[in-house]
PDB file of C-alpha atoms in Angstrom:
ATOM      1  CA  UNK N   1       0.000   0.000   0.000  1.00  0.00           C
ATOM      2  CA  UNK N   2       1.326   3.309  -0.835  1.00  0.00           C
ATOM      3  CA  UNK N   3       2.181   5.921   1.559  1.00  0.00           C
ATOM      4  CA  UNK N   4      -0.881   8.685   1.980  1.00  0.00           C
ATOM      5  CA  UNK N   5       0.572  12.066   1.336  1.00  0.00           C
ATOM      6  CA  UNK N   6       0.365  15.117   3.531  1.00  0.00           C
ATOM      7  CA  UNK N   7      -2.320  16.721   1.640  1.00  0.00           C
ATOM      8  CA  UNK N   8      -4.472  13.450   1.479  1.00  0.00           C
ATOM      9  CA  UNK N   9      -4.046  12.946   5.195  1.00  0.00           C
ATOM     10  CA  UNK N  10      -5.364  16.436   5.450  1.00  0.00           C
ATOM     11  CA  UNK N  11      -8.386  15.894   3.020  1.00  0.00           C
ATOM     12  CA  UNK N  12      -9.527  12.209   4.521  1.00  0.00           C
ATOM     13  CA  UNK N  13      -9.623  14.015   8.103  1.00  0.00           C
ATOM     14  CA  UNK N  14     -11.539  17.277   6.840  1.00  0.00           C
ATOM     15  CA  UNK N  15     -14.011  15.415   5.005  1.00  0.00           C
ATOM     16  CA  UNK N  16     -14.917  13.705   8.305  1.00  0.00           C
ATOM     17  CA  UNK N  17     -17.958  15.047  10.369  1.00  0.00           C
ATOM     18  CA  UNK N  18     -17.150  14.587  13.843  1.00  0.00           C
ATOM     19  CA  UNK N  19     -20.888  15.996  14.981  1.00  0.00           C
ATOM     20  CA  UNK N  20     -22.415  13.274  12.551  1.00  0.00           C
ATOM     21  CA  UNK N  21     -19.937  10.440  14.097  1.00  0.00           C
ATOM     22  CA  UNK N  22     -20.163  11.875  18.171  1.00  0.00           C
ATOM     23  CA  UNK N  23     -23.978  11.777  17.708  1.00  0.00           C
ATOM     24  CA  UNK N  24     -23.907   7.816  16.003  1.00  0.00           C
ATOM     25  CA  UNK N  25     -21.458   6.205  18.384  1.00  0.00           C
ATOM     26  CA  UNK N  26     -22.764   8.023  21.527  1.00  0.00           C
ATOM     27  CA  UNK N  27     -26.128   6.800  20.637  1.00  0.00           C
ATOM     28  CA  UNK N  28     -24.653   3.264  21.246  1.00  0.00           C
ATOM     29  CA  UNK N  29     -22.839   3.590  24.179  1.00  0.00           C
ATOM     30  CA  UNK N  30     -24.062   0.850  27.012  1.00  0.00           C
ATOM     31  CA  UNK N  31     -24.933   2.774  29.814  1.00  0.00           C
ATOM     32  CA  UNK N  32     -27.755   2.606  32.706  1.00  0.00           C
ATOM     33  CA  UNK N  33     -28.540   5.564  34.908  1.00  0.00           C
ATOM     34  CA  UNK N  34     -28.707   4.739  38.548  1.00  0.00           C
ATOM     35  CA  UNK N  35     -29.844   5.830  41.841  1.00  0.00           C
ATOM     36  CA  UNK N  36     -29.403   5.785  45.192  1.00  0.00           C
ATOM     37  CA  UNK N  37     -29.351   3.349  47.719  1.00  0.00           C
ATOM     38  CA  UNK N  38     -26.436   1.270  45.955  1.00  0.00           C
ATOM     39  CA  UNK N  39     -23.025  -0.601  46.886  1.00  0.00           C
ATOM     40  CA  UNK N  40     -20.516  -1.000  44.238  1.00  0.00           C
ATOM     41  CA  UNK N  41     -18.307  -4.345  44.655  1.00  0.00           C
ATOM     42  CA  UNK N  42     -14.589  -4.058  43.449  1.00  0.00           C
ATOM     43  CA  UNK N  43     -12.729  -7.036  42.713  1.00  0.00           C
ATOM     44  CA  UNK N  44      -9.602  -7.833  42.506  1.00  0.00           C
ATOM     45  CA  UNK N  45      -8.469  -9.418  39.481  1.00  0.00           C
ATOM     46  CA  UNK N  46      -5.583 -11.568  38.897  1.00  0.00           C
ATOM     47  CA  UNK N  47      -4.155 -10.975  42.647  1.00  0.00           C
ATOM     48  CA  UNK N  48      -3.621 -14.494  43.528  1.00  0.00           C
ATOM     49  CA  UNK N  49      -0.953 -14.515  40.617  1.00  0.00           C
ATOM     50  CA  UNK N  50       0.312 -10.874  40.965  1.00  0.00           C
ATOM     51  CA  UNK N  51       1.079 -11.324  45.023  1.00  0.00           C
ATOM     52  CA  UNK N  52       1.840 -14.764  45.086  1.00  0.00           C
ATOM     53  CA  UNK N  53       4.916 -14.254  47.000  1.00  0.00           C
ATOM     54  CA  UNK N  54       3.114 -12.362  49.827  1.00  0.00           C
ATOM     55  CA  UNK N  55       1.766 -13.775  52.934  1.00  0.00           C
ATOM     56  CA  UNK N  56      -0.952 -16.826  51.882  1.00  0.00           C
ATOM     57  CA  UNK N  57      -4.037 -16.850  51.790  1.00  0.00           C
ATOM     58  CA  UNK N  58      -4.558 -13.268  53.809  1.00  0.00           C
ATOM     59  CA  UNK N  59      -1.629 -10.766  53.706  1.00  0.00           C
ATOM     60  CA  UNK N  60      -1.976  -7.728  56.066  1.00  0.00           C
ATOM     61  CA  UNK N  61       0.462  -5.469  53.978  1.00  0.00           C
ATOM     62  CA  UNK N  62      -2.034  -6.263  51.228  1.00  0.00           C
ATOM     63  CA  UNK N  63      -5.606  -5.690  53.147  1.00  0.00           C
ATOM     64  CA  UNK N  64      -4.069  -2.075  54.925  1.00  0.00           C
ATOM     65  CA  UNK N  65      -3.300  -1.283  50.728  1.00  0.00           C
ATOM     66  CA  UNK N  66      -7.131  -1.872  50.219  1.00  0.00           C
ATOM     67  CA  UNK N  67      -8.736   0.041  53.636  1.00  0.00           C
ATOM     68  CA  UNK N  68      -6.729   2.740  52.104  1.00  0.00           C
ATOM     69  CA  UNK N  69      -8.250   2.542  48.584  1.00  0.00           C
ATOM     70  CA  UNK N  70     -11.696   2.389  50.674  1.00  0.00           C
ATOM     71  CA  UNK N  71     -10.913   4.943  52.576  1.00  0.00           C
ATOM     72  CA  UNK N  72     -10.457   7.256  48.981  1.00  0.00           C
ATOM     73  CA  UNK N  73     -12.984   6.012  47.773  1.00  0.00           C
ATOM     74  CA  UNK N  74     -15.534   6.862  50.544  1.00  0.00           C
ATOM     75  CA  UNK N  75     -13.986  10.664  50.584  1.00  0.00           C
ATOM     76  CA  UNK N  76     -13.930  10.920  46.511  1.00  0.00           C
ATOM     77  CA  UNK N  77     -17.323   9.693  45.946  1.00  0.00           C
ATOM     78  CA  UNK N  78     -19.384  10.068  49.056  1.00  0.00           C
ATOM     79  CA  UNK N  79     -19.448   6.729  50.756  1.00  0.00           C
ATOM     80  CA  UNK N  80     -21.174   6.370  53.801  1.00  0.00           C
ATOM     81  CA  UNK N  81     -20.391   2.483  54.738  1.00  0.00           C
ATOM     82  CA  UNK N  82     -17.187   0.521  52.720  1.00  0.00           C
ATOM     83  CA  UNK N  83     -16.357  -2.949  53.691  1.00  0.00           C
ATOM     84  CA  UNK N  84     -12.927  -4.874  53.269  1.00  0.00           C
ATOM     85  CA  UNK N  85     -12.973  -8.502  52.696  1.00  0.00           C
ATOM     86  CA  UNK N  86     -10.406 -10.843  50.750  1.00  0.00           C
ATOM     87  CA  UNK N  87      -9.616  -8.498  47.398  1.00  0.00           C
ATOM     88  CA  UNK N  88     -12.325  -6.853  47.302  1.00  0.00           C
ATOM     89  CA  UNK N  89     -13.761  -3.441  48.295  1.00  0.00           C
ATOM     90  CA  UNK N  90     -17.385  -2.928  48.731  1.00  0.00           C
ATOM     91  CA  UNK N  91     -18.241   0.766  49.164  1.00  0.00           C
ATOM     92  CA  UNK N  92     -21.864   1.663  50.021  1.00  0.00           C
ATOM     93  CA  UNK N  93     -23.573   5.223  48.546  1.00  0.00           C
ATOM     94  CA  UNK N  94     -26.758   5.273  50.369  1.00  0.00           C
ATOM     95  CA  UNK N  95     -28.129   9.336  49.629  1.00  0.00           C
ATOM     96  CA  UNK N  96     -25.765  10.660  46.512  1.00  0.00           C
ATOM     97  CA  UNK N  97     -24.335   8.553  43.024  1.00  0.00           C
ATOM     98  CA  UNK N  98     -22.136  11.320  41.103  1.00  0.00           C
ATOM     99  CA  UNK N  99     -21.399  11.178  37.317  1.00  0.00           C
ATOM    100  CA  UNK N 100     -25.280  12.384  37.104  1.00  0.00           C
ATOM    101  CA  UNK N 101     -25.967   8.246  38.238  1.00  0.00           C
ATOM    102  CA  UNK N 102     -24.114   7.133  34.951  1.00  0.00           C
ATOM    103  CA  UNK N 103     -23.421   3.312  35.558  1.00  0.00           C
ATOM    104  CA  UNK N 104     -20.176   3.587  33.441  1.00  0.00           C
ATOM    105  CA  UNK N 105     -18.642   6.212  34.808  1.00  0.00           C
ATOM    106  CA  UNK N 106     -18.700   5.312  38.346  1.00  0.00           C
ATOM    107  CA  UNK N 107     -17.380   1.875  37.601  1.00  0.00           C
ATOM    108  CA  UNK N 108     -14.389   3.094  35.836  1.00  0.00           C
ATOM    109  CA  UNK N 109     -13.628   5.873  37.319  1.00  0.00           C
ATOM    110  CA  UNK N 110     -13.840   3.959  41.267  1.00  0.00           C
ATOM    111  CA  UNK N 111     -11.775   0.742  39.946  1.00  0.00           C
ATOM    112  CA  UNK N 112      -9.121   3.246  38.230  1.00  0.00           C
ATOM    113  CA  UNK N 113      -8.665   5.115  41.927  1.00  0.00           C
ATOM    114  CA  UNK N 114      -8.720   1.788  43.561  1.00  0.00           C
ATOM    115  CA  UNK N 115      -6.251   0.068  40.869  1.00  0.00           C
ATOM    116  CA  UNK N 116      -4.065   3.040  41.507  1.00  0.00           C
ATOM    117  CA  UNK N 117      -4.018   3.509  45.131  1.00  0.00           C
ATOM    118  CA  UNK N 118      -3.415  -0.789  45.631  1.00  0.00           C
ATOM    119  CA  UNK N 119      -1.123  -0.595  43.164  1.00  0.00           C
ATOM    120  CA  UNK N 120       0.883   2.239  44.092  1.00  0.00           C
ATOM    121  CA  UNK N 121       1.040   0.770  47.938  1.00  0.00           C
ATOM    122  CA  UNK N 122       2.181  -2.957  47.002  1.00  0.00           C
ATOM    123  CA  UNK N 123       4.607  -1.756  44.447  1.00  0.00           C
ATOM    124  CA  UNK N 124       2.509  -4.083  42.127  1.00  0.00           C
ATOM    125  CA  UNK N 125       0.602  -3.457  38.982  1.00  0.00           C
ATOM    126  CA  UNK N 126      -2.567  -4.329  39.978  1.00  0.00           C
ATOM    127  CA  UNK N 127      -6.222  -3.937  38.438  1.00  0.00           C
ATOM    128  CA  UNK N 128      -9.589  -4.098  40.099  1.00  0.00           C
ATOM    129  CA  UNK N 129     -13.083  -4.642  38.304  1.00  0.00           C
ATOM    130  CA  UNK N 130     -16.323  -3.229  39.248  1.00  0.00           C
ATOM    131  CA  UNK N 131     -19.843  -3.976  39.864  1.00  0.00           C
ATOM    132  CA  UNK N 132     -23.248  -1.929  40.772  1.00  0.00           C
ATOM    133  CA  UNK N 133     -25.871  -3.887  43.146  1.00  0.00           C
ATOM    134  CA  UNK N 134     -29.017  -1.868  43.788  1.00  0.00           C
ATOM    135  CA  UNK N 135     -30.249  -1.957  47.180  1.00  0.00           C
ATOM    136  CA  UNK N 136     -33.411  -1.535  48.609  1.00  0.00           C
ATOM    137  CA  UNK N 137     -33.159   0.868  51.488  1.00  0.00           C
ATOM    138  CA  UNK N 138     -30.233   2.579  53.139  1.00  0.00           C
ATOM    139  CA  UNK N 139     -31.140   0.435  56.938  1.00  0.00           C
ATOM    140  CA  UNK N 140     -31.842  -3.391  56.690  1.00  0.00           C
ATOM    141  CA  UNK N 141     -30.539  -4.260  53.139  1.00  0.00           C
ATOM    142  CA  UNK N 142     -27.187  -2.590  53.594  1.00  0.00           C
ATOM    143  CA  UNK N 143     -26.745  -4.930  56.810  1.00  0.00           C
ATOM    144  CA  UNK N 144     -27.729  -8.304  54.449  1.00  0.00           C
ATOM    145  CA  UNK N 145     -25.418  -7.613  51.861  1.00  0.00           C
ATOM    146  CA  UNK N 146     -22.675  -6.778  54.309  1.00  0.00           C
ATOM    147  CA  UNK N 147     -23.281 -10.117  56.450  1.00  0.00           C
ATOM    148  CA  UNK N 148     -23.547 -11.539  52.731  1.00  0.00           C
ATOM    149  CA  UNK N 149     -19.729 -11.005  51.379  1.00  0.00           C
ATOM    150  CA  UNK N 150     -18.505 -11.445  55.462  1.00  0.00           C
ATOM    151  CA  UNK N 151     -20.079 -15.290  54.973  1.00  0.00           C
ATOM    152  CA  UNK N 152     -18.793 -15.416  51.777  1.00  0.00           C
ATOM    153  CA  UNK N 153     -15.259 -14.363  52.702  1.00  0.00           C
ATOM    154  CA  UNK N 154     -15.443 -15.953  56.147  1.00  0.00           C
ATOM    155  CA  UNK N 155     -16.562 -19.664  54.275  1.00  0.00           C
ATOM    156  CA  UNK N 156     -13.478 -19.014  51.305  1.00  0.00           C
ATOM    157  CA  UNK N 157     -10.862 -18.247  54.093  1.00  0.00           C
ATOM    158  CA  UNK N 158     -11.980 -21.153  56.329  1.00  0.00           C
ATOM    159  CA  UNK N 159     -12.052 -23.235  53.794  1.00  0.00           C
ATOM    160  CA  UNK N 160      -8.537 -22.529  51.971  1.00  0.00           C
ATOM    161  CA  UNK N 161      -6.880 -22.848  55.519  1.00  0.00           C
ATOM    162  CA  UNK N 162      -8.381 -26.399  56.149  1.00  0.00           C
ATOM    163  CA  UNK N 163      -7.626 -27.836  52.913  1.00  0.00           C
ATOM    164  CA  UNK N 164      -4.020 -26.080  52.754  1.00  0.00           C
ATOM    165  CA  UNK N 165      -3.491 -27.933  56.258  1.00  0.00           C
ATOM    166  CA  UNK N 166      -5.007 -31.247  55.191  1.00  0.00           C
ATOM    167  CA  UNK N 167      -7.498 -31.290  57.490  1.00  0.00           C
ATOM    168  CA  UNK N 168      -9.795 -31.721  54.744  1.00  0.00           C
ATOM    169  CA  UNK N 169      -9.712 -32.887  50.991  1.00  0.00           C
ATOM    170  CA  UNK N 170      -8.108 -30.827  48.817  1.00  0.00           C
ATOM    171  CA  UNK N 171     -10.955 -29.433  46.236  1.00  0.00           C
ATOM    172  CA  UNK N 172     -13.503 -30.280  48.301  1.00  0.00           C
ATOM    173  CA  UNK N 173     -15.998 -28.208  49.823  1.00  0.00           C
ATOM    174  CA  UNK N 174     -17.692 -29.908  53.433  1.00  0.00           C
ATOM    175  CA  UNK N 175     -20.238 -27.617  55.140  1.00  0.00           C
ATOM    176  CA  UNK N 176     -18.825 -24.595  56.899  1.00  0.00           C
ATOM    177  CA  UNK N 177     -19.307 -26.505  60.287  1.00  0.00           C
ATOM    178  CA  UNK N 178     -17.553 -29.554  59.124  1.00  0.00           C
ATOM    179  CA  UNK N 179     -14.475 -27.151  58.720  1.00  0.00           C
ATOM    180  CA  UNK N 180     -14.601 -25.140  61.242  1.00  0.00           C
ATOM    181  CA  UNK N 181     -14.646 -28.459  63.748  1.00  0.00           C
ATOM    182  CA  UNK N 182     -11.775 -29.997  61.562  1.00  0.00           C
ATOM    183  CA  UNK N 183      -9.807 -26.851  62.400  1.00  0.00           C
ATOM    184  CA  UNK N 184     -10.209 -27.014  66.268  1.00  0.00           C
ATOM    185  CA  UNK N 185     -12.750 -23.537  65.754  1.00  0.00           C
ATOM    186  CA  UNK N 186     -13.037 -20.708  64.127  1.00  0.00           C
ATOM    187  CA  UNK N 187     -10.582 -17.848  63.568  1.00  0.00           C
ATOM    188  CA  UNK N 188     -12.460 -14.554  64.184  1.00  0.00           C
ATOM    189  CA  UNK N 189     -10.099 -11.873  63.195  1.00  0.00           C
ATOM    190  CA  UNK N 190      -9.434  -9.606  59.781  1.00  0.00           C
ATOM    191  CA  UNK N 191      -8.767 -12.583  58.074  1.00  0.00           C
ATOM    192  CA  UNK N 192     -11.458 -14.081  57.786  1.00  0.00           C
ATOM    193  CA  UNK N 193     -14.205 -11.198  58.835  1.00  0.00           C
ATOM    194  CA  UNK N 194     -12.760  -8.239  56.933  1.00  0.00           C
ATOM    195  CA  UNK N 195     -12.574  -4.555  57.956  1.00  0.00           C
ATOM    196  CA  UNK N 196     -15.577  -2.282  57.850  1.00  0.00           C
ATOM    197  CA  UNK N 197     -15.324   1.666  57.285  1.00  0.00           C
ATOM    198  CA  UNK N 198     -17.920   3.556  58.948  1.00  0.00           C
ATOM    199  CA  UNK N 199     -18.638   7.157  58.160  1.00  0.00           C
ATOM    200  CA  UNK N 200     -19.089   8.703  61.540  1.00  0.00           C
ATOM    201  CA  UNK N 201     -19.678  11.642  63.186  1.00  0.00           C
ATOM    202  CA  UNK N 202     -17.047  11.874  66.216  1.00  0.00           C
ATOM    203  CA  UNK N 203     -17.193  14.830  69.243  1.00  0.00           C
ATOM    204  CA  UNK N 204     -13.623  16.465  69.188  1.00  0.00           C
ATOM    205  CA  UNK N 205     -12.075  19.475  71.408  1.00  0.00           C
ATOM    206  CA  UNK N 206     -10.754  22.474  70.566  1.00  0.00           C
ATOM    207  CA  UNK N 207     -10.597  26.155  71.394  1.00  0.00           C
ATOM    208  CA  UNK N 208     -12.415  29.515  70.353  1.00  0.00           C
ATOM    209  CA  UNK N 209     -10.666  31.800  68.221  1.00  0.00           C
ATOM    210  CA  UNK N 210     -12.009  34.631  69.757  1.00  0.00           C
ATOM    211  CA  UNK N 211     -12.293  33.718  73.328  1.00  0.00           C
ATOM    212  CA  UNK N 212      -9.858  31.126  73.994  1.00  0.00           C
ATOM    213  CA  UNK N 213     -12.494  29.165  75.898  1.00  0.00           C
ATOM    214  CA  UNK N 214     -12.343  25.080  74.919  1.00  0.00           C
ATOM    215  CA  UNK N 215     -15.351  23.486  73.041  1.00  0.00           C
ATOM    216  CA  UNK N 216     -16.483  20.574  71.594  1.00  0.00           C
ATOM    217  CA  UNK N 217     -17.906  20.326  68.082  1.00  0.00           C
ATOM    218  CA  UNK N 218     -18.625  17.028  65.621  1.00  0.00           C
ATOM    219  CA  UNK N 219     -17.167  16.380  62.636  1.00  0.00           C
ATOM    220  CA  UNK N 220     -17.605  13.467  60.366  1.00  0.00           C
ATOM    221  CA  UNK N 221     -14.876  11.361  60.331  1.00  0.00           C
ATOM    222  CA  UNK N 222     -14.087   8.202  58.615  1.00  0.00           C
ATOM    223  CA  UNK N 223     -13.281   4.860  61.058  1.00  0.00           C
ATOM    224  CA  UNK N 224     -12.799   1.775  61.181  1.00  0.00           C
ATOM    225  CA  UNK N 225     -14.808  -0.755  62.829  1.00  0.00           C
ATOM    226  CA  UNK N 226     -15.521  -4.980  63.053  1.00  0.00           C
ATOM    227  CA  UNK N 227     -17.911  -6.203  60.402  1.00  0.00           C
ATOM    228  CA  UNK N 228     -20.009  -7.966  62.658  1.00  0.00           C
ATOM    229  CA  UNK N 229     -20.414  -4.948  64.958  1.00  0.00           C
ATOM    230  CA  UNK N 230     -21.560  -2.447  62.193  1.00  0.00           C
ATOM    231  CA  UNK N 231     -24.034  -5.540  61.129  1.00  0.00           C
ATOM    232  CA  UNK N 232     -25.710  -5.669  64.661  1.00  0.00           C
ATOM    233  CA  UNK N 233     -26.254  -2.032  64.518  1.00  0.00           C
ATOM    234  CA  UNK N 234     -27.597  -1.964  61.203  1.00  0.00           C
ATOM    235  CA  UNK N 235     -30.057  -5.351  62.540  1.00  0.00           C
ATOM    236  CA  UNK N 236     -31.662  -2.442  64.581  1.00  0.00           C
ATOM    237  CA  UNK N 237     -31.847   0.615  62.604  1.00  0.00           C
ATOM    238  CA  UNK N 238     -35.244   0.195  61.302  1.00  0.00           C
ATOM    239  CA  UNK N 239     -36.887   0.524  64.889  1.00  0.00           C
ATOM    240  CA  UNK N 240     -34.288   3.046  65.828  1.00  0.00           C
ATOM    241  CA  UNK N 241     -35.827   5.305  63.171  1.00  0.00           C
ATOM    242  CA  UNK N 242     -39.408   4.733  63.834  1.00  0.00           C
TER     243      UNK N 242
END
């Protein structure tokens, strides 16, 4: 094929209508338009291969990288709950979705912070993919999912301990009870229950400007707290706010 000149490089782009072509491809771009209450799940993809020569199966160098990607994430898009589990980061908007609710553009734009804040921790490169589950209310159905990916990741950690130690088959998956008594009991920690992020308001001290008198005023603060403790809240909330 011969080379285009100059001049017909010029002509093929300024016979182009780029208002024709934005308005035909934008027409097709896949996109859903969401509201509030919602948690988007963040997985990460391809760790066990990327980290395999960090601490197995739960490394604590690589679950402070992702409370810190949570912790961005809550403060960059208005998170009011984010939960910790495994790799993944589940980060709960409850009152506001930005982007004008445009499914795409939360996705990417919260797995691109996430990838880069993991990534730039661990020293890894490191990608994370993303997922939008609509809830139902901002009280009881925020406390099901979250006891929902603490089973899950509670079951998977059990699970790849037991088999890992021999104490079961390898590849096979007994009941969670069957494991837990082949272990000698369970292992409640970060491991296997995660870390939860809590959007909180929190009294703090200071002192007037003008009269040098100390006061107290509340900020909202973001901190952490034990899965199961921020589930048993949220079990109550819907008679707290009657």
């Amino acid at each position: 094929m011969n080379a285009m000149s100059n001049i017909d490089v010029v002509n093929l782009l300024i016979g182009v209508n780029p208002v024709e072509l934005e308005r035909d491809f934008d027409s097709r771009v896949v996109t859903r338009i969401i509201k509030p209450p919602i948690v988007v799940r963040l997985d990460g993809t391809g760790f066990g291969k990327a980290l395999k020569d960090f601490t197995w199966p739960r490394d604590e160098r690589v679950h402070r990288a992702l409370v810190k990607a949570a912790v961005e994430l809550m403060r960059t898009f208005s998170g009011e709950y984010a939960l910790v589990i495994s790799d993944e980061i589940n980060v709960f908007l409850l009152n506001y979705v930005p982007f004008s609710g445009r499914e795409y553009k939360l996705i990417s734009s919260m797995a691109g912070l996430a990838s880069a804040v993991v990534s730039n921790a661990l020293s890894r490169v490191l990608y994370f993919d993303a997922r939008v589950i609509q809830l139902n209310d901002s009280c009881l159905d925020v406390m099901r999912y979250m006891l929902y990916r603490v089973r899950v990741g509670f079951n998977n950690y059990h699970v790849e301990i037991a088999q890992r130690n021999g104490v079961i088959p390898p590849k096979s998956t007994p009941h969670i009870n069957e494991v837990i008594r082949a272990l000698g009991g369970p292992r409640l920690t970060w491991e296997s229950l995660g870390t939860c992020l809590v959007r909180s308001r929190v009294e703090l001290e200071g002192v007037d400007r003008r009269s040098g008198e100390r006061v107290k005023y509340v900020r909202k603060r973001i901190i952490e707290k034990n899965p199961i403790e921020v589930i048993n809240e949220l079990s109550t909330c819907g008679f707290n706010s009657q």
